[in-house]
Coordinates of C-alpha atoms and ligand atoms in Angstrom, one line a residue:
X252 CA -18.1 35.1 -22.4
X253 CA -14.6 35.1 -20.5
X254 CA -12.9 37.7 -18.5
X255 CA -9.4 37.7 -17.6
X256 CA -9.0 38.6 -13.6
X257 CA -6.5 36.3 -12.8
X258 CA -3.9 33.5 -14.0
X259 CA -6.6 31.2 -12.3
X260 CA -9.0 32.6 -15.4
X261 CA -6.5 30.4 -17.7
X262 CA -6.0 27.1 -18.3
X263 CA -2.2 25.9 -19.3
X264 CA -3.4 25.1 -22.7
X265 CA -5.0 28.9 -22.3
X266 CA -1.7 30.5 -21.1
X267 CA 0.5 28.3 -24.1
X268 CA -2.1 30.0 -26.9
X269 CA -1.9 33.5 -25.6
X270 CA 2.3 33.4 -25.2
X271 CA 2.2 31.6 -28.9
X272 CA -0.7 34.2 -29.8
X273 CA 1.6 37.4 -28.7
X274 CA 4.5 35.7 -30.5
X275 CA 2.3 35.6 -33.6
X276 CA 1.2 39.2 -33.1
X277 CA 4.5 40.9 -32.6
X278 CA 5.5 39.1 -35.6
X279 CA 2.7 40.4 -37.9
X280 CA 2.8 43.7 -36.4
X281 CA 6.1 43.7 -38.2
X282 CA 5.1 41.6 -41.5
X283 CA 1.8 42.9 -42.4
X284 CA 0.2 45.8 -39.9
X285 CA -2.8 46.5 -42.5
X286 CA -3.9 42.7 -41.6
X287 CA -4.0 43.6 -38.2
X288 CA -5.8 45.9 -38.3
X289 CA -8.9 44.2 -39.2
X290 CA -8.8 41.5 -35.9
X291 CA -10.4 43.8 -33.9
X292 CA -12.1 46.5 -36.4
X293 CA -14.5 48.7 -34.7
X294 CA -14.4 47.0 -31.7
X295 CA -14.0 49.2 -28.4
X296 CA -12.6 49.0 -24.6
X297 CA -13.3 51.4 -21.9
X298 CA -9.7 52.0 -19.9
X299 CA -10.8 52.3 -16.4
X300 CA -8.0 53.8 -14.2
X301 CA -8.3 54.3 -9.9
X302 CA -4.1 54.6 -9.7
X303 CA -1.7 56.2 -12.1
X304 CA -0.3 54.3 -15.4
X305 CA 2.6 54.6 -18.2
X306 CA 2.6 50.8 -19.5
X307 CA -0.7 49.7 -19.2
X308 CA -2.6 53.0 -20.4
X309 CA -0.1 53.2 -23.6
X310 CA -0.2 49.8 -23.9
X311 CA -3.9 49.1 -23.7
X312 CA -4.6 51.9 -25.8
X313 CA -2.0 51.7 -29.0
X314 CA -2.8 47.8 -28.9
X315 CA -6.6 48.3 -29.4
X316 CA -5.5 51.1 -32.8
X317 CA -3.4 48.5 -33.8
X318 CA -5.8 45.7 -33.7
X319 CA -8.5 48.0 -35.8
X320 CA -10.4 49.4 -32.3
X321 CA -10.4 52.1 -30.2
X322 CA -9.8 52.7 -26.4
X323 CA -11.2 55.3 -24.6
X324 CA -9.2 56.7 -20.9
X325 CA -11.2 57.2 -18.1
X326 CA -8.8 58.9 -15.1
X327 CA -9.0 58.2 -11.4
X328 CA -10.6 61.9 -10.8
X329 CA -13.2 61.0 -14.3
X330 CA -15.8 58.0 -12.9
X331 CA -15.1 58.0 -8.9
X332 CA -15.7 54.1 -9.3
X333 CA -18.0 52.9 -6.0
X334 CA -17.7 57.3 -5.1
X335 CA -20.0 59.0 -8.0
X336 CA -21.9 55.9 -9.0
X337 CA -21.5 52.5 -8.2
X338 CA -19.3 50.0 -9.2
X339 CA -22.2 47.4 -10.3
X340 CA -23.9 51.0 -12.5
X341 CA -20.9 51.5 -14.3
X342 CA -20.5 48.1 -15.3
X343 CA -23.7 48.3 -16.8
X344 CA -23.1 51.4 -18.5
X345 CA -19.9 50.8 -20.2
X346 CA -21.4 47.4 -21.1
X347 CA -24.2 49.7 -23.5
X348 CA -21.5 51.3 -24.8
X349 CA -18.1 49.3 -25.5
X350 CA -17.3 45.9 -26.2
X351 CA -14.8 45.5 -23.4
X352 CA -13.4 46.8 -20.0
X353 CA -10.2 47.2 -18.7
X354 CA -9.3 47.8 -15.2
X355 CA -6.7 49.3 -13.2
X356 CA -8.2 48.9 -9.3
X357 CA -6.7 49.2 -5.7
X358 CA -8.9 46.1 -4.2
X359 CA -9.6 43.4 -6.4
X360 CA -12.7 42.9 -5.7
X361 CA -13.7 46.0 -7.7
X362 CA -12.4 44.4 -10.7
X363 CA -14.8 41.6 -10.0
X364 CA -17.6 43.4 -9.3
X365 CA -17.2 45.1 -12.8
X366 CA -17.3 41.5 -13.8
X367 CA -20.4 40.7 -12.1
X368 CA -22.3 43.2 -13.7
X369 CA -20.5 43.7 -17.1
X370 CA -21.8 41.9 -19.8
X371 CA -18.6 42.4 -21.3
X372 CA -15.2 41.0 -20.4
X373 CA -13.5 42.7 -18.1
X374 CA -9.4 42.4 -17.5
X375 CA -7.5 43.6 -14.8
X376 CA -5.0 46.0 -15.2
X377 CA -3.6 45.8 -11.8
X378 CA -5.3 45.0 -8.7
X379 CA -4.0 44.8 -4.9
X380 CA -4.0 41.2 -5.5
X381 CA -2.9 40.3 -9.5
X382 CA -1.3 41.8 -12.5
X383 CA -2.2 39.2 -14.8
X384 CA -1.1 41.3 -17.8
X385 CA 2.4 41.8 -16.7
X386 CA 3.1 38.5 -16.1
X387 CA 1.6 37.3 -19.5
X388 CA 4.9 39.9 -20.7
X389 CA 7.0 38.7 -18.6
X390 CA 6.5 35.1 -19.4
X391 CA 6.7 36.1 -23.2
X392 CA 9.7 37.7 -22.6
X393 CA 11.4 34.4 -20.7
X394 CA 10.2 32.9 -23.3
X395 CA 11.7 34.8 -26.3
X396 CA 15.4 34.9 -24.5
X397 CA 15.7 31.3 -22.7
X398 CA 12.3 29.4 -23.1
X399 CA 10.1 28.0 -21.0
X400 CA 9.6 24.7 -19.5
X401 CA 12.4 23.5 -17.1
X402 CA 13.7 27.1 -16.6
X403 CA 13.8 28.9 -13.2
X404 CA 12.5 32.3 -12.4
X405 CA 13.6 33.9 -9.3
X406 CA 11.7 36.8 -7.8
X407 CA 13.2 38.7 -4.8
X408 CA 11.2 41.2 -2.7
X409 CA 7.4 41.8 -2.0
X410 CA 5.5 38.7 -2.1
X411 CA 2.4 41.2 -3.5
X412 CA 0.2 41.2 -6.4
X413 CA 3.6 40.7 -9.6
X414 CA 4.5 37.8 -6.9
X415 CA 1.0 36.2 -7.2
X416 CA 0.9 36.2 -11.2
X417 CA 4.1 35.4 -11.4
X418 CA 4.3 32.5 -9.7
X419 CA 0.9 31.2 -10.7
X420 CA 1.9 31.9 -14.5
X421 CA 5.5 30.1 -14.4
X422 CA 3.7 26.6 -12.4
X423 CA 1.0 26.9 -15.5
X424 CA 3.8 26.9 -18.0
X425 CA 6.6 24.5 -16.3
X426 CA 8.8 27.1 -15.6
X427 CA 11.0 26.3 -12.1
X428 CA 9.7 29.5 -9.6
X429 CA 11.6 30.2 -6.3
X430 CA 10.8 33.7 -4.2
X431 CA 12.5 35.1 -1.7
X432 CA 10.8 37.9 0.8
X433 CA 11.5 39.3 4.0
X434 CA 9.3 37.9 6.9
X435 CA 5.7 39.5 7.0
X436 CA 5.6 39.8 3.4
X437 CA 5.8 36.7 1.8
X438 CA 2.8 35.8 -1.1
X439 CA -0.8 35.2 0.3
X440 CA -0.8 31.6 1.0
X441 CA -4.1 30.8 -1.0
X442 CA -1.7 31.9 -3.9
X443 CA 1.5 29.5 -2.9
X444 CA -1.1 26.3 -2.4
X445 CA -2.6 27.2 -5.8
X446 CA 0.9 27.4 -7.8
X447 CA 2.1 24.5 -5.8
X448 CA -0.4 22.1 -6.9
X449 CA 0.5 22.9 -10.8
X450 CA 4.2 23.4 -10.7
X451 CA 7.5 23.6 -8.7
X452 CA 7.2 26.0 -6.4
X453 CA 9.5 27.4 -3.3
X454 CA 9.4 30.3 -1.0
X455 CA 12.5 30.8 0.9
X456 CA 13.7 33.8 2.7
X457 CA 17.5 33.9 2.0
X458 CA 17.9 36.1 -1.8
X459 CA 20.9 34.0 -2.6
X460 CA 18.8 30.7 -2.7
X461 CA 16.0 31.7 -4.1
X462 CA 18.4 33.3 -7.6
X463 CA 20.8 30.1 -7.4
X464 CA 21.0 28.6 -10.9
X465 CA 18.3 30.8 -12.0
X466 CA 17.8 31.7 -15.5
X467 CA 16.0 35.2 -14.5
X468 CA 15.9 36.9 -11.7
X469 CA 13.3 39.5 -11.5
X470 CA 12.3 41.9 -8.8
X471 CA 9.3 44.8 -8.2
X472 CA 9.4 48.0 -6.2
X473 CA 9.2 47.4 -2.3
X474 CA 6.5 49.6 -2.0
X475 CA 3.5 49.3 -4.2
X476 CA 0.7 51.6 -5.2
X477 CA -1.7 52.6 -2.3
X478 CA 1.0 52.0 0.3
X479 CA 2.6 54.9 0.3
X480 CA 2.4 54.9 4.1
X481 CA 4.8 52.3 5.1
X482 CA 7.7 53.3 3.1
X483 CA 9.5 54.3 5.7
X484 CA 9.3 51.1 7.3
X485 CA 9.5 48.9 3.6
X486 CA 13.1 50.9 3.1
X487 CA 14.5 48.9 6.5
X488 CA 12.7 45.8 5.7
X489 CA 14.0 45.1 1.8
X490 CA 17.6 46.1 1.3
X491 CA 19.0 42.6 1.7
X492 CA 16.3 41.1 -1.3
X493 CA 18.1 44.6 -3.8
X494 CA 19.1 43.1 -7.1
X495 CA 22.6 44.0 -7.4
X496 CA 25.7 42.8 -9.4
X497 CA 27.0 40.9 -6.0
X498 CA 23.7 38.9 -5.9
X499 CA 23.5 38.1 -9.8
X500 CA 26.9 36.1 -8.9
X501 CA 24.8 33.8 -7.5
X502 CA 22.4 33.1 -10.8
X503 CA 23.6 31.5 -13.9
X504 CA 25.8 33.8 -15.6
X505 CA 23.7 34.0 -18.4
X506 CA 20.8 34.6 -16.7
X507 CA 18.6 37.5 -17.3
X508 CA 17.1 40.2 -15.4
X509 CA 13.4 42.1 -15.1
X510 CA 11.5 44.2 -13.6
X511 CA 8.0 45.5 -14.2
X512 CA 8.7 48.9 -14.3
X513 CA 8.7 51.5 -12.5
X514 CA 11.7 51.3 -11.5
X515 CA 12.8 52.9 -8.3
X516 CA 16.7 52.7 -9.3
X517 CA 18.6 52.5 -6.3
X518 CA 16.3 50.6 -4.0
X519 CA 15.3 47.0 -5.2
X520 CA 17.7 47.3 -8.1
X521 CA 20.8 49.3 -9.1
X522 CA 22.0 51.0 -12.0
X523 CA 24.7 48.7 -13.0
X524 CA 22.3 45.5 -12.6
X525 CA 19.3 47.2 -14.6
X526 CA 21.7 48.6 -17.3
X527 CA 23.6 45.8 -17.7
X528 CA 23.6 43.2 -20.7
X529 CA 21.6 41.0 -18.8
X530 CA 18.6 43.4 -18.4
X531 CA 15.9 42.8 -21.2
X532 CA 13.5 45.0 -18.8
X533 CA 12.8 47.5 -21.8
X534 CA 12.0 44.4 -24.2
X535 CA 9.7 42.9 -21.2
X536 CA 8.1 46.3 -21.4
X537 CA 7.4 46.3 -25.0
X538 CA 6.1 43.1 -24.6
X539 CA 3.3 44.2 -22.6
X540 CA 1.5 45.2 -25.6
X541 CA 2.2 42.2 -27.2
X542 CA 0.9 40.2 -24.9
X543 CA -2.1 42.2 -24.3
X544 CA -3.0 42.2 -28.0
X545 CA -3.2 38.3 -27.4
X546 CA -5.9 38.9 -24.4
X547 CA -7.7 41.2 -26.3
X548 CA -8.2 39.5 -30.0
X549 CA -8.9 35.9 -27.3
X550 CA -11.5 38.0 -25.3
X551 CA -13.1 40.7 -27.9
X552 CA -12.3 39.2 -31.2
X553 CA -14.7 36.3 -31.9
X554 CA -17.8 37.1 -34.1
X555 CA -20.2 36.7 -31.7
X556 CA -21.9 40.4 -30.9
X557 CA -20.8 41.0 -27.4
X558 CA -22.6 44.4 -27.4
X559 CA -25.5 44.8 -25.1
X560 CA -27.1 47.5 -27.0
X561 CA -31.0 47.8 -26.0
X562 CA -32.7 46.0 -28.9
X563 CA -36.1 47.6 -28.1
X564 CA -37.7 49.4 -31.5
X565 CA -38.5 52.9 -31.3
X566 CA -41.9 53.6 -30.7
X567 CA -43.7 55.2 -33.6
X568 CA -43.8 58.7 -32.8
X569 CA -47.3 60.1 -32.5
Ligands
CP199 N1 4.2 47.6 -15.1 C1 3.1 48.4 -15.2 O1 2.0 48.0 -15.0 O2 3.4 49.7 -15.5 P1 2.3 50.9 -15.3 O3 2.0 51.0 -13.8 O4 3.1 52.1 -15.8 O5 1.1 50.7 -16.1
NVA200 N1 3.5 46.1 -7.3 C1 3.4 47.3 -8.0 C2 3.4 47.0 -9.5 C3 3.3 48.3 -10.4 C4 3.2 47.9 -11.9 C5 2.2 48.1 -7.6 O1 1.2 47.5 -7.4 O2 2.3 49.3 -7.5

């Protein structure tokens, strides 16, 4: 049994098959939907949420219908995960009861505690440390519009948890990766060594090296989920790293732009940038539940019984 935590969970070869997997997907979601359907028939995954959702929860949830299985939401207020009952009990339960788990959490090691005690695979949906989902769509979407080996992906901004799958994702797949971030908030330097020793990797701090020659440029909100209380202090920090139509001068003129939604117009991107030609942000977004049908028919979709129904026989009743 396999979860999916991080881009460490895959090998390249792993990474190829799921890009080549969502491509194969979206394709028959198109061709031949009643086929799909049957990938995942009667399967289920629990949709474990501690911070709000529109991509991931829609995603997650319409991929599962359209693989044949059914999701069920659980909201922050719903299971209190490590509050109302603990983290290792819940594992265990939803284990008795679905064939996967899914979650959204604000310190990673939540989302491998489920794992510890799930007998189920469990994928993040978003932790303090990785989005390993997002960056499967975003590498799809390089993919689709300029390829992958030999290209460059620059990311400008927060060196947080898109940074760290980001990076880790494009070194697995031979795509060229260059950040730049503010001082203070560059990636976690277990993350940099890791993505150095598979690919090309820099972190710089000036924006306009990090996007020169760069096939996409990509950027995430300055402030993420849970840290709400600096804002204040992120909104001096990041206005030099904003994507804007003076710094795309600087990437290939054909080069496109993303973002992993939401958005915070304005901030770390503008209007004209994110509305322009170049953006294929909406078709990244899409691609989330392409790629994410690729995660789930790898993880859920074998047929080995990954249900840990009790086996035990009813006593005869006196
Ligand atoms: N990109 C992303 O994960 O979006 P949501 O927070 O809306 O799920
Ligand atoms: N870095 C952002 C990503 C949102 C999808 C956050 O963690 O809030």
């Amino acid at each position: 049994m396999r979860d999916f935590l991080s881009i460490n969970d895959l090998s390249p070869d792993d990474a190829q098959y799921l890009i080549a997997e969502a491509v194969r997907l979206k394709r028959e979601l198109r061709d031949n939907p009643a086929r799909q359907r049957l990938a995942l028939e009667g399967r289920t995954l629990a949709l474990v949420f501690e911070k709000p959702s529109l991509r991931t929860r829609v995603s997650f949830d319409i991929g599962m219908y359209q693989l044949g299985g059914h999701a069920v939401y659980l909201s922050p207020a719903e299971i209190g995960l490590g509050q109302r009952e603990s983290v290792g009990d819940i594992a265990r339960v939803l284990s008795r009861m679905c064939n996967g788990i899914m979650a959204r959490v604000f310190d990673h090691a939540t989302v491998t505690g489920l794992a510890e005690y799930a007998t189920v695979p469990v994928i993040n949906g978003l932790s303090d440390l990785e989005h390993p989902c997002q960056a499967l769509a975003d590498l799809l979407t390089l993919h689709e519009h300029k390829g992958l080996a030999g290209h460059k992906m620059a990311y400008l901004g927060d060196g947080n948890n898109i940074c760290h799958s980001l990076m880790l994702l494009c070194a697995k797949l031979g795509v060229r990766f260059a950040a730049a971030t503010p001082e203070g908030y560059e990636p976690l330097p277990e993350f940099v060594h890791a993505a150095k020793e598979l690919g090309e990797v820099e972190i710089v701090r000036d924006p306009k090296a990090a996007v020169q020659d760069a096939d996409a440029v990509y950027t995430d909100v300055w402030t993420s989920m849970g840290q709400e209380a600096e804002t204040a202090k992120r909104n001096e920090v990041f206005p030099a790293y904003q994507v804007n139509a003076e710094l795309m001068r600087y990437a290939k003129p054909d080069a496109i732009v993303l973002h992993d939604l939401p958005a915070h117009r304005g901030e770390e991107i503008t209007d004209e940038v994110m509305d322009s030609p170049q953006s294929v942000i909406f078709d990244q977004a899409e691609n989330r539940l392409h790629a994410q049908k690729a995660v789930l028919v790898w993880l859920l979709g074998t047929d080995a019984e990954r249900l840990s129904f009790a086996d035990t026989p009813l006593a005869p009743s006196a």
